[in-house]
Tab-separated table of C-alpha atoms and ligand atoms in Angstrom:
chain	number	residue	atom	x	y	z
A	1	UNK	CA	8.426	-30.248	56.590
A	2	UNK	CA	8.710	-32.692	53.862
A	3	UNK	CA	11.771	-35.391	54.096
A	4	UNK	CA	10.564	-36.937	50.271
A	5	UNK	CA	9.789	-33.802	48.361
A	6	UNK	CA	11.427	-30.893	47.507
A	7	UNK	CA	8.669	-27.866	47.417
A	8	UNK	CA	8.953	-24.435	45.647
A	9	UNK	CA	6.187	-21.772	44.961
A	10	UNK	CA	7.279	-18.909	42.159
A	11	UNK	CA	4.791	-16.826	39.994
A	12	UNK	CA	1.226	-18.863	41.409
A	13	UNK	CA	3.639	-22.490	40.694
A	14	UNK	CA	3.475	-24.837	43.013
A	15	UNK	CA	6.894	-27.619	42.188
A	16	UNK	CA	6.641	-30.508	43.720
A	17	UNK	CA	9.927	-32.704	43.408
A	18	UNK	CA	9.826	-35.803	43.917
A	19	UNK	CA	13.330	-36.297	46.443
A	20	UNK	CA	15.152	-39.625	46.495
A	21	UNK	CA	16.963	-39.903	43.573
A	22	UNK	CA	19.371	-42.424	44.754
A	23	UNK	CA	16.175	-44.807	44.583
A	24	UNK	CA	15.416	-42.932	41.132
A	25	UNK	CA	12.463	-41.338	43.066
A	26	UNK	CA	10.757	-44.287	43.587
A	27	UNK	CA	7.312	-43.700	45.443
A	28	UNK	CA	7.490	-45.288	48.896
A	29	UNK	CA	4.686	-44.670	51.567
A	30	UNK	CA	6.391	-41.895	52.896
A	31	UNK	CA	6.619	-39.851	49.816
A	32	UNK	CA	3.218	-41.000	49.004
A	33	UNK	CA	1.563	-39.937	52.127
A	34	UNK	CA	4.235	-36.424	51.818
A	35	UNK	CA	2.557	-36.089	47.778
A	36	UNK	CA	-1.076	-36.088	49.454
A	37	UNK	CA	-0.248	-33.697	52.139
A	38	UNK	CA	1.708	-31.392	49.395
A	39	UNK	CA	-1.633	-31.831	46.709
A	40	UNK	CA	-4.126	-31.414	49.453
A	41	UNK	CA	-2.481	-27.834	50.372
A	42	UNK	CA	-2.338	-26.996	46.648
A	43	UNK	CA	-5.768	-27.099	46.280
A	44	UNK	CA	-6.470	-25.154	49.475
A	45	UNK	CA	-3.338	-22.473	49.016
A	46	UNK	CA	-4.884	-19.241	47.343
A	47	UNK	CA	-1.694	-18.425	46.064
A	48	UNK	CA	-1.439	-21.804	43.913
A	49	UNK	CA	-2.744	-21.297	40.639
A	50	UNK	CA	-1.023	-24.386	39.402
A	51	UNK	CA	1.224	-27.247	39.920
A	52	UNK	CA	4.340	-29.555	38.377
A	53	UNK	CA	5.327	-32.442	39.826
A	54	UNK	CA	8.827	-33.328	38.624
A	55	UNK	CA	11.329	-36.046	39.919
A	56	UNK	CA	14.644	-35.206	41.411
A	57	UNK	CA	18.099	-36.193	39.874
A	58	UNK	CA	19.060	-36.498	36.266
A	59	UNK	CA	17.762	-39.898	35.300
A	60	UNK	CA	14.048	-40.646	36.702
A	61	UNK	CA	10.779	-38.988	37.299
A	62	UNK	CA	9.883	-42.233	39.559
A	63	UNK	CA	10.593	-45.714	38.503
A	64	UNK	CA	7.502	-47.098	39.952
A	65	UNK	CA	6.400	-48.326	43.907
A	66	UNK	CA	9.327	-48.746	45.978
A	67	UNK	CA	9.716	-52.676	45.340
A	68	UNK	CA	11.214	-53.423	48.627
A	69	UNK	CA	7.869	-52.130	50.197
A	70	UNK	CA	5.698	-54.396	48.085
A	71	UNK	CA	7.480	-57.224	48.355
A	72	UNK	CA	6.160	-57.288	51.691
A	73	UNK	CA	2.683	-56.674	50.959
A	74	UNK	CA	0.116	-59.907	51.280
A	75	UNK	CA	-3.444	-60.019	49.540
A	76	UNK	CA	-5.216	-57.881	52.322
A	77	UNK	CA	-2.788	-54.798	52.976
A	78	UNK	CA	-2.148	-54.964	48.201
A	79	UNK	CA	-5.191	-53.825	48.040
A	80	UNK	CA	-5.552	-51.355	50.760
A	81	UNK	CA	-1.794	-50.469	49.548
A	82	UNK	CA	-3.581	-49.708	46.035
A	83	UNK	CA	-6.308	-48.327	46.955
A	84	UNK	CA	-4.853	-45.075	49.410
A	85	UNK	CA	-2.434	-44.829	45.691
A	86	UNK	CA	-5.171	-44.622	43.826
A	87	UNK	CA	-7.199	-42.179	45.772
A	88	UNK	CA	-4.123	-39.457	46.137
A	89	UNK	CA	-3.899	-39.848	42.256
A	90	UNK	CA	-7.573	-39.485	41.882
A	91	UNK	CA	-6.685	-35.993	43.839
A	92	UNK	CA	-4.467	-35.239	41.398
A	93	UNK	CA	-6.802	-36.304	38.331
A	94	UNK	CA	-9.511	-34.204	39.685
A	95	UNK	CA	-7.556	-31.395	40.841
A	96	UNK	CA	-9.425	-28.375	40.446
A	97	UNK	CA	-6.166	-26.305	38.883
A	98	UNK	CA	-4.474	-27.164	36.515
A	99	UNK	CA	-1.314	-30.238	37.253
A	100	UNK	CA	1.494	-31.388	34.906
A	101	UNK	CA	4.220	-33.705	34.775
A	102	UNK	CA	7.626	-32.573	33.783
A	103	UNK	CA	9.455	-36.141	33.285
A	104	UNK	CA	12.977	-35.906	33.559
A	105	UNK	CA	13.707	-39.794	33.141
A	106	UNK	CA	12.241	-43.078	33.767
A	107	UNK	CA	8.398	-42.721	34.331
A	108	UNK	CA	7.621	-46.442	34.884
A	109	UNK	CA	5.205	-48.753	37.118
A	110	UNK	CA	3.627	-46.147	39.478
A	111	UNK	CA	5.779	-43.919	38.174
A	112	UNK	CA	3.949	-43.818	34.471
A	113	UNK	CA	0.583	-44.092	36.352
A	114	UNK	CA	1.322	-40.591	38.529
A	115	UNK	CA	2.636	-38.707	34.967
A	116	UNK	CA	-0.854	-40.021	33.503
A	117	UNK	CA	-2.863	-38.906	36.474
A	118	UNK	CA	-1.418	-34.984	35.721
A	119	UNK	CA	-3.723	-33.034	33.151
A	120	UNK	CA	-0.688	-33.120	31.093
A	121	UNK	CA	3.154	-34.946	30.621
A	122	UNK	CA	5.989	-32.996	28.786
A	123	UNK	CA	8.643	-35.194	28.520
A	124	UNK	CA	12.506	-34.786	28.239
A	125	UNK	CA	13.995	-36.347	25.563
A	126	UNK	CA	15.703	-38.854	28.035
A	127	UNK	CA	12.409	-39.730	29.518
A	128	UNK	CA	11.168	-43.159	29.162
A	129	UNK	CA	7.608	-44.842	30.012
A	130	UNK	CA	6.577	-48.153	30.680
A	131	UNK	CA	4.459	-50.087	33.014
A	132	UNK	CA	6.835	-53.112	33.803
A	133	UNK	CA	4.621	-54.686	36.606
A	134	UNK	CA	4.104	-58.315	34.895
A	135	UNK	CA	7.940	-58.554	34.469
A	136	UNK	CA	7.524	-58.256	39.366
A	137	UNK	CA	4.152	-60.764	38.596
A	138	UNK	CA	2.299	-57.874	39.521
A	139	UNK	CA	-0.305	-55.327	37.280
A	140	UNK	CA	-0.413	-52.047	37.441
A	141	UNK	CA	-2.212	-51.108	40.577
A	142	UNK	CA	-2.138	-46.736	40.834
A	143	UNK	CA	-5.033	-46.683	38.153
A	144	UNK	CA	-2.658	-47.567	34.982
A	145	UNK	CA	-4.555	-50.118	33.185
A	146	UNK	CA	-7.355	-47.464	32.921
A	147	UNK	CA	-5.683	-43.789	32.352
A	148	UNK	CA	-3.203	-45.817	29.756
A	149	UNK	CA	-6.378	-47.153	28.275
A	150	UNK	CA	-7.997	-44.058	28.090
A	151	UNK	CA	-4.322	-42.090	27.102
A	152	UNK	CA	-3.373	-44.636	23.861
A	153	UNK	CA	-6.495	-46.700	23.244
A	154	UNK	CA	-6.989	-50.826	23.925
A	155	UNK	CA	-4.572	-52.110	21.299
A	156	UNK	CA	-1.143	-50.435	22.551
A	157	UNK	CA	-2.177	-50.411	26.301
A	158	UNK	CA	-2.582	-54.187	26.515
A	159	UNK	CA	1.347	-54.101	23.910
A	160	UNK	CA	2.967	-52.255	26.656
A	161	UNK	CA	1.446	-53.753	29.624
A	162	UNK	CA	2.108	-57.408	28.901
A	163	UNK	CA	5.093	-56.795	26.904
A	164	UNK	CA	6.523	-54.893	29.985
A	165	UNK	CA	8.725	-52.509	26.625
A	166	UNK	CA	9.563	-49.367	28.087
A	167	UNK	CA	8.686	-46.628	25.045
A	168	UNK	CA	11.127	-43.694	24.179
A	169	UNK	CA	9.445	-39.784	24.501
A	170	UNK	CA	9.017	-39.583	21.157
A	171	UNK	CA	6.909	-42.901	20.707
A	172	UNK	CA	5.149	-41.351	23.777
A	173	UNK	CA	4.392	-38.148	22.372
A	174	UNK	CA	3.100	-40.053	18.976
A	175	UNK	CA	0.989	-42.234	21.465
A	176	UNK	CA	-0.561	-39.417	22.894
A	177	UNK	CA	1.033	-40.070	26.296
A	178	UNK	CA	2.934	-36.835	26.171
A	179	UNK	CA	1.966	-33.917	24.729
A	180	UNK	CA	5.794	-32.810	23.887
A	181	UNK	CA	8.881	-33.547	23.863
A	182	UNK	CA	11.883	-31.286	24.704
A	183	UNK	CA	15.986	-31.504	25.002
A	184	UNK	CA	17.046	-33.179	28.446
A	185	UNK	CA	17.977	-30.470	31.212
A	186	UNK	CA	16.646	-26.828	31.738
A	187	UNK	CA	14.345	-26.759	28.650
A	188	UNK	CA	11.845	-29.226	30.699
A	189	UNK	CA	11.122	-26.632	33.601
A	190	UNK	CA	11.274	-23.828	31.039
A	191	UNK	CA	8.671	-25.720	28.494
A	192	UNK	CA	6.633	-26.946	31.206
A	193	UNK	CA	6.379	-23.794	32.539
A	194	UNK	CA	5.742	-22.018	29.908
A	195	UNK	CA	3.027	-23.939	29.072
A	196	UNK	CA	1.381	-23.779	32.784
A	197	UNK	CA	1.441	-19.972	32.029
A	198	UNK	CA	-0.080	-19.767	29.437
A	199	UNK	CA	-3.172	-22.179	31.244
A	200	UNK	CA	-2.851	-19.677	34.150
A	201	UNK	CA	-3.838	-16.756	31.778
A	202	UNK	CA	-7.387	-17.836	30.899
A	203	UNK	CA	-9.951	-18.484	33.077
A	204	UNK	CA	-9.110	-20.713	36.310
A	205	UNK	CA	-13.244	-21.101	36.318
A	206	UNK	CA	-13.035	-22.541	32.940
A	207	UNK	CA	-10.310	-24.190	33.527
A	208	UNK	CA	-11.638	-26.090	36.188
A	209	UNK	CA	-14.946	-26.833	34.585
A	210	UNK	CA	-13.130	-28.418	31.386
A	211	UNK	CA	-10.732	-30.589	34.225
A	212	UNK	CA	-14.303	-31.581	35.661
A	213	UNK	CA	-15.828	-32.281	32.052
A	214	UNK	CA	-13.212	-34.287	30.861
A	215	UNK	CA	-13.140	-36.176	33.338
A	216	UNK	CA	-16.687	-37.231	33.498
A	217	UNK	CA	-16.256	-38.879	30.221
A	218	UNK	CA	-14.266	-41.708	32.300
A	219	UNK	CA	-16.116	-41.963	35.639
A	220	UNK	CA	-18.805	-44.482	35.831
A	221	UNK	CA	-22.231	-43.363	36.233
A	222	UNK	CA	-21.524	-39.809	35.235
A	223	UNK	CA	-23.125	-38.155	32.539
A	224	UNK	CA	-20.216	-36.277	30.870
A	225	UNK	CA	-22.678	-34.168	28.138
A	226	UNK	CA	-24.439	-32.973	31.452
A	227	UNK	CA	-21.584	-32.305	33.601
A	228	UNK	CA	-20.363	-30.113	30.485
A	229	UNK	CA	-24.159	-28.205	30.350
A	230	UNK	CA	-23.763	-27.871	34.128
A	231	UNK	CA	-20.553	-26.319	33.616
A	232	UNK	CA	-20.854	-24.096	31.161
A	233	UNK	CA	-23.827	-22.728	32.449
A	234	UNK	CA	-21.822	-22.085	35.486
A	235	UNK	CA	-19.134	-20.420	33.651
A	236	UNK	CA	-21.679	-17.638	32.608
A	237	UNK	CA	-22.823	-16.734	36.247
A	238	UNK	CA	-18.797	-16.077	37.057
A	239	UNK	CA	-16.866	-13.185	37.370
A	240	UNK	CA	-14.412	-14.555	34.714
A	241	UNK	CA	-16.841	-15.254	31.855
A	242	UNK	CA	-18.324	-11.087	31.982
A	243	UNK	CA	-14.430	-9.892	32.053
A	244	UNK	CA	-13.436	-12.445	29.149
A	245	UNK	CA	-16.319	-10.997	27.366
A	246	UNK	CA	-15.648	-7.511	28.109
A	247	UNK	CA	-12.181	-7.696	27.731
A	248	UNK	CA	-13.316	-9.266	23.685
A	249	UNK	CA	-15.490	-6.525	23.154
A	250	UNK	CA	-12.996	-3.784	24.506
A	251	UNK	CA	-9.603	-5.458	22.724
A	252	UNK	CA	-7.619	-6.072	25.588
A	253	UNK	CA	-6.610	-8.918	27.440
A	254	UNK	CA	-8.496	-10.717	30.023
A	255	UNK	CA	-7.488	-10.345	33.626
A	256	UNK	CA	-9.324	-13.383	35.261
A	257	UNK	CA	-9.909	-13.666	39.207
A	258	UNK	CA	-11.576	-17.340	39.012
A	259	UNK	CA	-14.709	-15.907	40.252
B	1	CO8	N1	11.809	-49.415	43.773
B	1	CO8	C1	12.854	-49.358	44.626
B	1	CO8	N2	14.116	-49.078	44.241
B	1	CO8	C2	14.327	-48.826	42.924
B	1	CO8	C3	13.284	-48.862	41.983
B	1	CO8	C4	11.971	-49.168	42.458
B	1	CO8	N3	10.892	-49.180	41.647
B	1	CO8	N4	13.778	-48.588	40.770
B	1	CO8	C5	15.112	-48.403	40.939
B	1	CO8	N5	15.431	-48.537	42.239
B	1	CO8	C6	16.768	-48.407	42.864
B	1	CO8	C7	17.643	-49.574	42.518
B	1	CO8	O1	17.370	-50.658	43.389
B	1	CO8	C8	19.007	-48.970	42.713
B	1	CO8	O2	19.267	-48.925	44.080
B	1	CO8	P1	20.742	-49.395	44.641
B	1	CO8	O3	21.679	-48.407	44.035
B	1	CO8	O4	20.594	-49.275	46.117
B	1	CO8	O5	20.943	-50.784	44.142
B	1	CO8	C9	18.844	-47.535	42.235
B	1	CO8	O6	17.423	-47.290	42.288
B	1	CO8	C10	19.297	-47.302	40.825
B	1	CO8	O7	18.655	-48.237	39.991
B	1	CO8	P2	19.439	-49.185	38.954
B	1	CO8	O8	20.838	-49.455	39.448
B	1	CO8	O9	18.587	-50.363	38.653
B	1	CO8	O10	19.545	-48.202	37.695
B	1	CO8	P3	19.641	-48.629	36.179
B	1	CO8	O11	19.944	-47.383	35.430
B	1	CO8	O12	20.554	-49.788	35.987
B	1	CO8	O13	18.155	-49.130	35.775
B	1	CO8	C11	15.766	-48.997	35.723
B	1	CO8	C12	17.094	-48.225	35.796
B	1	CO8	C13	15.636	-49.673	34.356
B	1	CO8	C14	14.655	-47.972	35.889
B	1	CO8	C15	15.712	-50.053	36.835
B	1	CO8	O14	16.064	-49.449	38.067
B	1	CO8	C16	14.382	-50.708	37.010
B	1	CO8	O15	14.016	-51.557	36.212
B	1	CO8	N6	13.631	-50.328	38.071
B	1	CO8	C17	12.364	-50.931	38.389
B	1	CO8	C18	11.285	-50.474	37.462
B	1	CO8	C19	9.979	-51.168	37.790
B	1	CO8	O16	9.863	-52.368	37.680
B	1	CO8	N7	8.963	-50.388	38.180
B	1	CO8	C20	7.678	-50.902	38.522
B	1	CO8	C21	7.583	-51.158	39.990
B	1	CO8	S1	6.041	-51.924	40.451
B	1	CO8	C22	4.945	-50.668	40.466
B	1	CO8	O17	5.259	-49.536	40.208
B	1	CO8	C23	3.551	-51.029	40.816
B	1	CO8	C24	2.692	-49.779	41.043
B	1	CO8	C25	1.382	-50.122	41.626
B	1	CO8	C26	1.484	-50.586	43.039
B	1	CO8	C27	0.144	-50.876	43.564
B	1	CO8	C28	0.177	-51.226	45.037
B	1	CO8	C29	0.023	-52.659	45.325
């Protein structure tokens, strides 16, 4: 079905891999219009409780837009271009499960901007981010002069940005651009996953309700202190929130539904 991504569904995991490595996965339209398709049927697949996105090959998660593609691009179709990339990562942001990166490589340009639309980014020691767009006498245009803003504060977003450096894990994981750091090869997938089960084994109504809340703190107009009120208030009418409570009160361990 897909010709860009490689899919795989194990234990409520949804994988998407991000397929053409010999381009070091670089997101063309195809495999951008593939990635909406693939996070649209996440969110409406029962049997998804959460998602990685990954990249394909040894060396790169993505290393940005597909640069032959946009050097084609004039002012009109740039911004529609940017626009349809930032909605699909908007998707992603606001995702009601929970999404994370595994970066296996190069996470730059678009690349860095899909990693920081994920909840979270745990990053192979190999991995490196950047957003190199100045050195193509472009900016970031997939929403990464605001989530790297948000991610690492003012000072080292505008450093990176019009310095173009490309920063190693580690500095990403001081940064707060990653949230860890493990040895290149199978430790990624097994960290990464590890990690999304542990999310999967509280509530997937909380879960989604903190996504929601968090999120509000960065969308204009929204009223994050309310969103959380709203939210927690409709955590107590769930399913979830009398079996977490039970479950405390009985010294066991929650099983949670999401309802
Ligand atoms: N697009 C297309 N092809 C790419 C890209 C890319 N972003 N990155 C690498 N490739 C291709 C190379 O052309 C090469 O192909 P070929 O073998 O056919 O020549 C292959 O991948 C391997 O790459 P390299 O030989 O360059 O590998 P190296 O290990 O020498 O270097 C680097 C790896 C450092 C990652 C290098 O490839 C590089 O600098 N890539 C470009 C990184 C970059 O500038 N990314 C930002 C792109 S712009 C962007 O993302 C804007 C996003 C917002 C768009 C908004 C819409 C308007």
């Amino acid at each position: 079905m897909y010709e860009t991504l490689i899919i795989s569904k194990e234990d409520g995991i949804l994988t998407i891999t991000l397929n053409r490595p010999d381009a070091l996965n670089a997101l063309n339209i195809q495999l951008l219009d593939e990635l909406k398709m693939a996070i649209q049927d996440s969110m409406d697949d029962p049997e998804v409780k959460g998602v990685i996105i990954t990249g394909a090959g040894p060396k790169a998660f993505a290393a940005g837009a597909d640069i032959k593609e946009i050097s084609d691009l004039n002012e009109l179709n740039a911004r529609k271009f940017a626009e349809s990339g930032q909605e699909i990562f908007q998707l992603i942001e606001n995702h009601t499960k929970p999404v994370i990166a595994a970066v296996n490589g190069f996470a730059l340009g678009g690349g860095c901007e899909l990693a920081m639309a994920c909840h979270l980014r745990i990053a192979s020691s190999n991995a490196r981010f950047g957003q190199p767009e100045a050195n193509l006498g472009l900016i970031p245009g997939y929403g990464g002069t605001q989530r790297l803003t948000q991610l690492i504060g003012k000072g080292k977003a505008l450093e990176l940005m019009m310095t173009c450096d490309m920063i190693s894990a580690q500095q990403a994981m001081q940064l707060g651009l990653a949230n860890a750091v493990v040895e290149e090869g199978d430790e990624l997938m097994e960290k990464t996953k590890s990690i999304l089960q542990k999310i999967l084994t509280k509530s997937p109504a909380a879960i989604e309700r903190i996504i929601q809340s968090v999120n509000a703190h960065f969308e204009n107009g929204q009223d994050g202190y309310q969103v959380e009120a709203n939210g927690f208030s409709g955590c107590v009418g769930t399913e979830d929130f009398r079996e977490g409570v039970s479950a405390f009160m009985d010294k066991r361990s929650p099983n949670f539904t999401g309802n």
